[in-house]
Amino acid sequence: MVRFVDVAHMREWVASTGVPSIIRGMSQYMEDDFRRWDEFDKSPRVASHSNVGVIELMPTSDGVQYGFKYVNGHPGNPAAGLQTVTAFGVLADVASGYPIMWSEMTILTALRTATTSAMAARLLARSDSTTMALIGTGTQAEFQSLAFRELVGISSLRIWDTDPAAMEKFERNAAALGLEVYRASSAHDAVTGADIITTCTADKQLATVLTEDMIVDGVHVNAIGGDCPGKTELDAQILHRADIFIEFDEQTRIEGEIQQLDADHPATELWQVLCGDAPGRVRADQITVFDSVGFAIEDFTALRYVDDAVKGTRFCTEVDLIADPADPKDLFSLVSDSTLAVEPVHSAGGASAVIR
Ligand code: NAD
């Protein structure tokens, strides 16, 4: 049997545990996994692009467990009442190859992305940071805000979205969460006085959400919305002024903001900063950019964290996903049981079946 966390159970688990507590716990797991970076199989995700979006598979393994996430990115989806990003994932046992856990990952991706962003900011933003500009107040926004309050100490938010309804939605949710919010009149207005700028917009193009004149010395930019070839958020001039930090070089060169730069432009993988192998922020006036695209190890961490949290609790069920006959060589026994047989029924529209 495979443990199964469907949307209803994920919602119950998150509501009962609380987003801040999950972010704190998950950040410990994530730091542990980033510190053992060398133990993981790593490859850029497998992406299938269309003219409206992308569907991706994100696999990795630490030799004991294997995980993958299925995720899409379709910026036009909200106009049709659908999510831009949806996902599910699987954790498997490397020794047997059997899946052990299957989970919804749309909510979980928002939690893991927020955790990764805040973990990076803790290493890269000025330690006296209190104000964050949030450009794009869609799905990821509340999760980002809570993670930055919990892990970085952000107490004040300055928001901007091209869609007024998205800002209204955010303000409603933020009020219930006790977040202090200033609703800006433009991206320029939003970034004024901010210590950290998070860009989480969705647009399938080389967009310029931030221009160079919006960036002042000492700011940290958490750029999460540019995550596909031809889909970026920052003016390249910002990247030339900043020290750039990334997740996994091979993938980010294709998908991140740095796709706009020469292939040999310096960028530091975040795990190196965490392990003390490379410097993070070294000066108060330094401009840092976390060019985040989302990497498989973060999803592996999230699945591992949820599995440890929900196993043996009311927050998961089990599904019979693996055909596993008593005699491993007799798979046929599972389909030759006459009590399971159905009679084909032929109708004008084609064949259907009834259970005998
Ligand atoms: P969403 O569609 O729910 O929200 C995006 C918001 O951006 C919308 O409200 C839209 O109106 C706004 N927007 C678009 N263009 C804008 C602009 N120029 N200025 C201001 N606002 C603008 O999407 P989401 O699920 O919140 O995801 C946001 C982005 O983050 C997407 O591009 C997604 O692919 C990316 N993402 C990255 C990671 C990662 O790990 N780096 C993880 C999840 C999502």
Coordinates of C-alpha atoms and ligand atoms in Angstrom, one line a residue, residues 45 69 71-75 78 82-85 109-110 112-113 116-117 135-141 144 160-164 166-167 169 187 199-203 205 207-209 223-228 231 233 247 291-295 298, ligand 1:
R45 CA 14.0 19.0 -15.0
K69 CA 7.2 16.0 -9.0
V71 CA 4.2 20.2 -12.3
N72 CA 2.7 22.6 -14.9
G73 CA 3.1 26.3 -15.4
H74 CA 0.3 28.0 -17.5
P75 CA 0.2 31.8 -17.0
P78 CA -6.3 32.0 -14.1
L82 CA -7.6 27.4 -13.4
Q83 CA -4.4 27.5 -11.3
T84 CA -1.2 28.7 -13.0
V85 CA 0.8 26.0 -11.2
T109 CA 4.8 23.6 -3.9
A110 CA 3.7 27.0 -2.5
R112 CA 8.3 24.6 -0.4
T113 CA 8.9 27.6 -2.6
T116 CA 13.3 28.0 -0.1
S117 CA 12.9 31.8 -0.8
I135 CA 5.3 42.1 -7.0
G136 CA 2.6 39.7 -8.0
T137 CA 0.0 38.8 -5.4
G138 CA -1.3 35.6 -6.9
T139 CA -1.1 32.0 -5.5
Q140 CA 2.4 32.2 -4.1
A141 CA 2.0 35.6 -2.3
Q144 CA 5.9 33.9 0.6
W160 CA 1.8 45.5 -6.4
D161 CA -0.1 43.5 -9.0
T162 CA -1.4 44.5 -12.4
D163 CA -4.6 42.8 -11.4
P164 CA -6.4 44.9 -8.8
A166 CA -5.4 39.9 -6.9
M167 CA -4.3 42.7 -4.6
K169 CA -7.7 39.1 -2.4
A187 CA 5.9 48.4 -9.0
T199 CA 8.9 39.1 -7.8
C200 CA 6.3 36.3 -8.3
T201 CA 4.5 37.3 -11.5
A202 CA 3.4 34.9 -14.2
D203 CA 3.9 35.9 -17.8
Q205 CA 7.6 36.3 -22.0
A207 CA 9.0 40.6 -19.0
T208 CA 10.6 43.5 -17.2
V209 CA 8.9 43.6 -13.9
A223 CA 13.1 36.5 -8.1
I224 CA 10.8 33.4 -8.4
G225 CA 8.6 34.1 -11.4
G226 CA 11.2 33.7 -14.2
D227 CA 11.5 30.0 -14.4
C228 CA 11.3 28.9 -18.0
K231 CA 10.1 33.8 -19.2
E233 CA 11.2 39.2 -14.8
E247 CA 19.8 26.5 -7.1
D291 CA 17.4 33.7 -9.2
S292 CA 15.0 30.9 -8.2
V293 CA 13.5 28.5 -10.7
G294 CA 12.6 25.6 -8.3
F295 CA 14.7 22.5 -8.1
E298 CA 13.4 21.1 -2.7
Ligands
NAD1 P1 -0.4 33.4 -10.3 O1 -0.8 33.4 -11.7 O2 -1.4 32.9 -9.3 O3 0.0 34.9 -9.8 C1 0.8 35.7 -10.6 C2 0.4 37.1 -10.4 O4 1.3 38.0 -11.1 C3 -1.0 37.4 -11.0 O5 -1.9 38.0 -10.0 C4 -0.8 38.5 -12.1 O6 -1.8 39.4 -12.2 C5 0.5 39.1 -11.6 N1 1.3 39.7 -12.7 C6 1.6 39.3 -13.9 N2 2.4 40.2 -14.6 C7 2.6 41.2 -13.7 C8 3.4 42.4 -13.8 N3 4.1 42.7 -14.9 N4 3.5 43.2 -12.7 C9 2.8 42.8 -11.5 N5 2.0 41.7 -11.4 C10 1.9 40.9 -12.5 O7 1.0 32.6 -10.2 P2 1.7 32.0 -9.0 O8 1.3 30.6 -8.8 O9 1.6 32.9 -7.8 O10 3.2 31.9 -9.5 C11 3.9 33.1 -9.8 C12 5.1 32.8 -10.6 O11 6.0 32.0 -9.8 C13 4.8 32.0 -11.8 O12 5.6 32.5 -12.9 C14 5.3 30.6 -11.5 O13 5.7 29.9 -12.6 C15 6.5 30.9 -10.5 N6 6.8 29.9 -9.6 C16 8.1 29.7 -9.3 C17 8.5 28.8 -8.3 C18 9.9 28.6 -8.0 O14 10.3 27.6 -7.4 N7 10.8 29.5 -8.4 C19 7.5 28.0 -7.7 C20 6.2 28.2 -8.0 C21 5.8 29.2 -8.9

